mmCIF file of C-alpha atoms in Angstrom:
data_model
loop_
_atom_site.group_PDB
_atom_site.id
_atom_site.type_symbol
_atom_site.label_atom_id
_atom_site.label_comp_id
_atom_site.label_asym_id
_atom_site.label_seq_id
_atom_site.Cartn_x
_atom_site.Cartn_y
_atom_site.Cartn_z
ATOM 1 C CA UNK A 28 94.175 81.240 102.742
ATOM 2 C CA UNK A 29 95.443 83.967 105.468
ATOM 3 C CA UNK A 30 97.917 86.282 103.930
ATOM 4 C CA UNK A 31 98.497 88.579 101.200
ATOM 5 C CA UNK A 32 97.946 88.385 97.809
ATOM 6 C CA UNK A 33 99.540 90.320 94.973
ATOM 7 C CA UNK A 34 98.410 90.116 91.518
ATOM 8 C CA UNK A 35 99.140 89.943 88.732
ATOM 9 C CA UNK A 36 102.505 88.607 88.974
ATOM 10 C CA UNK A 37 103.616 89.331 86.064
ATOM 11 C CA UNK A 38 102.710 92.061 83.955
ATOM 12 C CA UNK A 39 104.169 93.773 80.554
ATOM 13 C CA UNK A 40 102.345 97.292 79.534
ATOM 14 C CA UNK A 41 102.657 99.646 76.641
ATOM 15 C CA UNK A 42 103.626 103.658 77.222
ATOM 16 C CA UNK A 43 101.058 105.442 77.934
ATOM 17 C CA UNK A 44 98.369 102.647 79.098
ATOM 18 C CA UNK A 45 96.920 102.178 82.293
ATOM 19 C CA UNK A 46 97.864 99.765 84.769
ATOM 20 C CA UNK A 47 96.618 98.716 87.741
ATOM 21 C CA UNK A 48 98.306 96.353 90.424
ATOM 22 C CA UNK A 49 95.985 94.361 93.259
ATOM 23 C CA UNK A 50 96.852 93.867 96.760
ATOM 24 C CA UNK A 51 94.390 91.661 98.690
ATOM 25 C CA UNK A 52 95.351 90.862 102.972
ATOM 26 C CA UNK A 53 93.164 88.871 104.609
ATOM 27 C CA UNK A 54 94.908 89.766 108.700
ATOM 28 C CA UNK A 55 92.618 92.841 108.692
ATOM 29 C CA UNK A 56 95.543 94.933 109.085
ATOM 30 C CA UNK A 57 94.832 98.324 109.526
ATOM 31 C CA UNK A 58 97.908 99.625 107.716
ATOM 32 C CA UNK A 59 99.067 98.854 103.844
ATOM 33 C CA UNK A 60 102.169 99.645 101.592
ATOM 34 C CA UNK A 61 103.556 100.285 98.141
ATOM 35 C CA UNK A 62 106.783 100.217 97.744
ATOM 36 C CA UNK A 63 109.083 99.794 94.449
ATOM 37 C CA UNK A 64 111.952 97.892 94.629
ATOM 38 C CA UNK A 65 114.946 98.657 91.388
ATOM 39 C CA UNK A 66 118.471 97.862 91.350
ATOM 40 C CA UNK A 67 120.800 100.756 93.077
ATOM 41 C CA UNK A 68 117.460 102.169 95.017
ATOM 42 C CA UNK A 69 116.504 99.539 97.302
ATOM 43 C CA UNK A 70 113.096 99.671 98.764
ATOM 44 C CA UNK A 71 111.108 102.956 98.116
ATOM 45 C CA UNK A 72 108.136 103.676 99.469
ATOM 46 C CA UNK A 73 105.224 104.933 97.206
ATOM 47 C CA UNK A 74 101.535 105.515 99.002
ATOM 48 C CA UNK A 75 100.275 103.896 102.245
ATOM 49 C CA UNK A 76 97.108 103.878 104.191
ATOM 50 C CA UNK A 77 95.745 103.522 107.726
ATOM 51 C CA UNK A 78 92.408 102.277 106.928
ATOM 52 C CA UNK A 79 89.912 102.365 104.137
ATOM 53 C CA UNK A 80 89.773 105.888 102.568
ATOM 54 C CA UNK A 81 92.674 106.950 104.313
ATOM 55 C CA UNK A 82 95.993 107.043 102.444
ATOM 56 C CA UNK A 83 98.954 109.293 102.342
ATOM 57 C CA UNK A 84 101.984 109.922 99.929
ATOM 58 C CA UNK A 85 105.322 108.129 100.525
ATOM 59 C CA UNK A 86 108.232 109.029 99.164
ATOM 60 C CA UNK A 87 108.220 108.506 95.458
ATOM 61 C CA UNK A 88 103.876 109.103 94.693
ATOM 62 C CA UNK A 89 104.269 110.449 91.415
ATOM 63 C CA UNK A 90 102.379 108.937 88.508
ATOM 64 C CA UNK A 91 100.872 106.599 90.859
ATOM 65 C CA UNK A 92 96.879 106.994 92.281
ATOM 66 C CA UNK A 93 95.736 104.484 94.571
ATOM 67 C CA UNK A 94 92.575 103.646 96.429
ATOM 68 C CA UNK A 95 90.978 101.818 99.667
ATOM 69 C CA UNK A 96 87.576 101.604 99.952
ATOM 70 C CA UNK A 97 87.741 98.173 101.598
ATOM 71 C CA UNK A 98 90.374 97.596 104.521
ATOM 72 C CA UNK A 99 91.537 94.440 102.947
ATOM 73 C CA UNK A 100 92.223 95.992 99.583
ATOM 74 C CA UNK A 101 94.919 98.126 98.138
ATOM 75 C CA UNK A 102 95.582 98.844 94.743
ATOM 76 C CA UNK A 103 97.754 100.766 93.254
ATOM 77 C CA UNK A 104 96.939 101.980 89.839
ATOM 78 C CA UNK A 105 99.548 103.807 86.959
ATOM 79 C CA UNK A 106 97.545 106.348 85.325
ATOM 80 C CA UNK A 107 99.971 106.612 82.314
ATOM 81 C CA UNK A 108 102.406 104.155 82.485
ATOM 82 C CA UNK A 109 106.139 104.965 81.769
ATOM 83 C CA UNK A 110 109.381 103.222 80.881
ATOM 84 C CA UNK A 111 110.593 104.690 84.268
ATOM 85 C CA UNK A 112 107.789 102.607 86.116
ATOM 86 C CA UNK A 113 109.232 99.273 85.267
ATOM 87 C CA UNK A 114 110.281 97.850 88.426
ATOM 88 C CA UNK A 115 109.029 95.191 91.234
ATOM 89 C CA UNK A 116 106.330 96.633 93.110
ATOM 90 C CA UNK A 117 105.476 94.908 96.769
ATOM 91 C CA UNK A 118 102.700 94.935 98.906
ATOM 92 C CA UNK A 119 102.351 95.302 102.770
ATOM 93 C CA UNK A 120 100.755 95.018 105.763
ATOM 94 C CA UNK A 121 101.145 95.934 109.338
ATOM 95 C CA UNK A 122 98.545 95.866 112.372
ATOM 96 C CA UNK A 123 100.463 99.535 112.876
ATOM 97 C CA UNK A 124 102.535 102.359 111.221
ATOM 98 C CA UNK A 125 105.431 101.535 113.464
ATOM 99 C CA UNK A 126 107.017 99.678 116.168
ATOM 100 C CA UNK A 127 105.069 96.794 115.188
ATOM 101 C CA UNK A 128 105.784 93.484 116.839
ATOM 102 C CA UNK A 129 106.311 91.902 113.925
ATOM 103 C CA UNK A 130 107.558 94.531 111.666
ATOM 104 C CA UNK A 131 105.871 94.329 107.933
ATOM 105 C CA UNK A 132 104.052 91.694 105.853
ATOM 106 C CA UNK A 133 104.773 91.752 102.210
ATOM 107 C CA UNK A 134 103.174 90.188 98.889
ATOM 108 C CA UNK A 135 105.103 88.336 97.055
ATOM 109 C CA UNK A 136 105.248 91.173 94.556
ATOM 110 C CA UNK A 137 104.526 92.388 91.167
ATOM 111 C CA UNK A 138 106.843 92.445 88.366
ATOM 112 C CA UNK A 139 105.981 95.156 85.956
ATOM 113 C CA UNK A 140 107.374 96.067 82.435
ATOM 114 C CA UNK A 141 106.338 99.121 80.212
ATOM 115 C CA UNK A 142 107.684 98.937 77.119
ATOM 116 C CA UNK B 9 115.384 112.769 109.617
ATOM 117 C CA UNK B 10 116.344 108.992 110.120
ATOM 118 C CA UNK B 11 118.259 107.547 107.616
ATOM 119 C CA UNK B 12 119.812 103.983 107.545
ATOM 120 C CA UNK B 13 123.052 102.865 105.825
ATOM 121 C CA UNK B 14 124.015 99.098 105.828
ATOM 122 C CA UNK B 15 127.126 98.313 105.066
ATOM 123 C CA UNK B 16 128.630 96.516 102.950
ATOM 124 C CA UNK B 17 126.487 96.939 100.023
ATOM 125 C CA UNK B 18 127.925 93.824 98.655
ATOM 126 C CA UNK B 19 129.831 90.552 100.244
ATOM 127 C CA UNK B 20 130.839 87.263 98.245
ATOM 128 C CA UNK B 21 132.296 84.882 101.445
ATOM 129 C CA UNK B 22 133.376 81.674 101.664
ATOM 130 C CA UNK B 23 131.155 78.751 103.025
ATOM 131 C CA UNK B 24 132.123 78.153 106.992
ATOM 132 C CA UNK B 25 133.176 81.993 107.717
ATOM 133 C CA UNK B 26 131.909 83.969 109.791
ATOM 134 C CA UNK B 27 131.121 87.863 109.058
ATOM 135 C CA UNK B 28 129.210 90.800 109.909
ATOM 136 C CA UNK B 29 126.904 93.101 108.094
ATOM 137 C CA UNK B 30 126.522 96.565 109.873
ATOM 138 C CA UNK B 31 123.392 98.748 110.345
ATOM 139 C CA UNK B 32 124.123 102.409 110.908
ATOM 140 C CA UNK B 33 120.850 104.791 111.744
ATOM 141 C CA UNK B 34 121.644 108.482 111.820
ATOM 142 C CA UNK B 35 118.692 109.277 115.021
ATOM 143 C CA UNK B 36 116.779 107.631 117.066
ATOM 144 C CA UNK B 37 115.091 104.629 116.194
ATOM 145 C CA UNK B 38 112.376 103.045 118.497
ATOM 146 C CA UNK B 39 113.445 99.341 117.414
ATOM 147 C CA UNK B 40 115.254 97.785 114.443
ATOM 148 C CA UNK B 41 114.285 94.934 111.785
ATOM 149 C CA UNK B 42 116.075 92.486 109.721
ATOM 150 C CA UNK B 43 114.859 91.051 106.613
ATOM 151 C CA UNK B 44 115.925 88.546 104.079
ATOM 152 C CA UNK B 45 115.068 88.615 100.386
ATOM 153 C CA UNK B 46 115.973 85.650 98.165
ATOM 154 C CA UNK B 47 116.201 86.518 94.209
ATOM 155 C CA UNK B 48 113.148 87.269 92.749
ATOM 156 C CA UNK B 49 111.408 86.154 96.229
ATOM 157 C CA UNK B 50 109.562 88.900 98.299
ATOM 158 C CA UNK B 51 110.862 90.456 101.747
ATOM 159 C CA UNK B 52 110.770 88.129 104.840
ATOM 160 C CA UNK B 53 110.877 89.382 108.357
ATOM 161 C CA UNK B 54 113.973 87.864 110.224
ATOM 162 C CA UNK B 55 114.548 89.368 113.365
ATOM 163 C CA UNK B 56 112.813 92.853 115.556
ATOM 164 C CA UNK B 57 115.075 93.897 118.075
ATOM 165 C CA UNK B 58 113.015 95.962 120.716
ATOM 166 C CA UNK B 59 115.466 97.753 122.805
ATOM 167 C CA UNK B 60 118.950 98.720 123.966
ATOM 168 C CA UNK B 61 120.894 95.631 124.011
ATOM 169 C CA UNK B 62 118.746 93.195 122.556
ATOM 170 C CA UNK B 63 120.448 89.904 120.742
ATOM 171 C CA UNK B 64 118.106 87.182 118.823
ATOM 172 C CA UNK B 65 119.392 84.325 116.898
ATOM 173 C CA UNK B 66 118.398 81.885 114.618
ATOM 174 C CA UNK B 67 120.616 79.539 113.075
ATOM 175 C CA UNK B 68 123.539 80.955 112.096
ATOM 176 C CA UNK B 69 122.181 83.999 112.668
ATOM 177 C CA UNK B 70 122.059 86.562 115.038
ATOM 178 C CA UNK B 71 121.655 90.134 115.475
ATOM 179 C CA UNK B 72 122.192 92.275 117.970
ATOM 180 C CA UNK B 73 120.989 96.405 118.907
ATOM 181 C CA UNK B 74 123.295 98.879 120.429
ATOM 182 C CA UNK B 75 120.678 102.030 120.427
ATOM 183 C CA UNK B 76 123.399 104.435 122.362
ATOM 184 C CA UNK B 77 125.893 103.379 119.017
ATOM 185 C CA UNK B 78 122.939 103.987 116.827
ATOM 186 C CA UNK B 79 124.089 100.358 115.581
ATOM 187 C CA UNK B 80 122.645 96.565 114.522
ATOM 188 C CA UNK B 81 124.721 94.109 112.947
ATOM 189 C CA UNK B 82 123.255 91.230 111.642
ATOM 190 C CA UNK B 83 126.524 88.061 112.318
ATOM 191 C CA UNK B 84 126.470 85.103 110.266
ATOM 192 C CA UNK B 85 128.805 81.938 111.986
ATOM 193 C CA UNK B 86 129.793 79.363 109.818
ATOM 194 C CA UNK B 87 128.169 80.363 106.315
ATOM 195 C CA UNK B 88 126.742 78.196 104.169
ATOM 196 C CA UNK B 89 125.300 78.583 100.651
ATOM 197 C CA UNK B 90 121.580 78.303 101.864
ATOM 198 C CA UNK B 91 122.382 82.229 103.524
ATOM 199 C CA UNK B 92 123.094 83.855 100.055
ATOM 200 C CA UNK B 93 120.209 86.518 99.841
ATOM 201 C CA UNK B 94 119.980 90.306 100.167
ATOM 202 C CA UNK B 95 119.518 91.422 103.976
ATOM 203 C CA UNK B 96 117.438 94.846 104.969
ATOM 204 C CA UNK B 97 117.515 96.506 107.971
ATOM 205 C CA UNK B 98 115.087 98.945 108.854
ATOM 206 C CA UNK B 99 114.493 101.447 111.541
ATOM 207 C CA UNK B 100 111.927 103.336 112.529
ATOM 208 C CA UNK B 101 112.121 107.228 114.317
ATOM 209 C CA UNK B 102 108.959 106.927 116.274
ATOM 210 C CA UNK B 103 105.437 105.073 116.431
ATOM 211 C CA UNK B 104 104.133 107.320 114.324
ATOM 212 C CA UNK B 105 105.953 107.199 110.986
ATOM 213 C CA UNK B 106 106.583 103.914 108.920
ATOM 214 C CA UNK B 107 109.695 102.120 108.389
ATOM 215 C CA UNK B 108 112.862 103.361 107.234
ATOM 216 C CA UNK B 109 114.587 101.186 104.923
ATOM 217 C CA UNK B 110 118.373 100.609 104.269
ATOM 218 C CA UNK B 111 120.119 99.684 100.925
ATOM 219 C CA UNK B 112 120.296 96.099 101.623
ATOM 220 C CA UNK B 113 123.668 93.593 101.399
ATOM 221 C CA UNK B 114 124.157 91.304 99.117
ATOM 222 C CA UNK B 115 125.569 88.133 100.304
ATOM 223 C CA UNK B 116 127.240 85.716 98.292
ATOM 224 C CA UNK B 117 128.266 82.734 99.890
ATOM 225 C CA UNK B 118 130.435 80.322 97.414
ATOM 226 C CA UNK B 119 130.595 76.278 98.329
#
């Protein structure tokens, strides 16, 4: 099916562990997003990329590494996961950085608890 | 640096109003987007208003862009309960940066 895929959806993690989160669009979209979403903070954007093995630091990056070697996949990965992590992470797509007809495409997100 | 502020943050209306959510930008911004978030659902794109002037609707919905007030507002006619979500707007400063998000409102609408 055409779209994008987060997974998993739910996830719980110990301190400390490492985590990652998958992001899978199928548009061939050159551009993709990581964003957080917590109460009181709204969206906040974490990495993106242009195309595969290009990506750049948004505005909260630290503690998170990601990766794309293929242009339809994005993960994001928490090295050492911390209680300040928890949060709903989303995935996006766009054909381009900005001005987009369309604006974004996002996942239907990622849920993530470290206890 | 662009920054967008919706106001209100927060709005519990009655079914069958009608009221306005307001999208302030602090520069320029090439074109503006509404999105609509149910709870615990993802982000879904709404409306893109290209240029100066520019009104869509949909529904009971529609938004409008006022680039020389540095202003979109996002009117809702005749509420009903099925509209309770959180809306984003986002701008963006040129082609070459990503979106710009604001807070989001929270809309309550009670039968």
């Amino acid at each position: 099916d055409a779209g994008i895929t987060q997974s998993p959806r739910y996830k719980i993690t110990e301190t400390g562990r490492q985590v990652t989160l998958m992001c899978h669009q199928t548009w061939s979209h050159s551009y993709m997003f990581w964003y957080r979403q917590d109460l009181g903070h709204g969206l906040r954007l974490i990495y993106y990329s242009a195309a595969a093995d290009i990506t750049d630091k948004g505005e909260v990056p630290d503690g998170y590494v990601v990766s794309r070697s293929k242009t339809e996949n994005f993960p994001l990965t928490l090295e050492s996961a911390t209680r300040s992590q928890t949060s709903v992470y989303f995935c996006a797509s766009s054909e381009l950085l900005g001005t987009g007809a369309y604006g974004y495409t996002f996942g239907s997100g990622t849920r993530l608890t470290v206890v | 640096e662009l920054k967008v502020e919706q106001n209100p943050l927060f709005l519990s209306m009655q079914e069958g109003k009608n009221y306005t959510i307001y999208c302030n930008y602090s520069t320029t911004s090439d074109r503006l987007y509404w999105y609509r978030q149910d709870p615990g659902k993802s982000l879904e794109s709404l409306f893109v208003l290209l240029s100066n002037g520019a009104v869509k609707q949909e529904g009971r919905l529609m938004a409008s862009l006022d680039t020389k007030a540095r202003l979109s507002t996002l009117h809702i006619t005749a509420a009903v309960h099925d509209l309770s979500a959180t809306y984003f707007c986002a701008g963006i400063p040129d082609s070459n940066y990503q979106l710009i998000w604001g807070a989001g409102t929270k809309l309550i609408i009670k039968p």
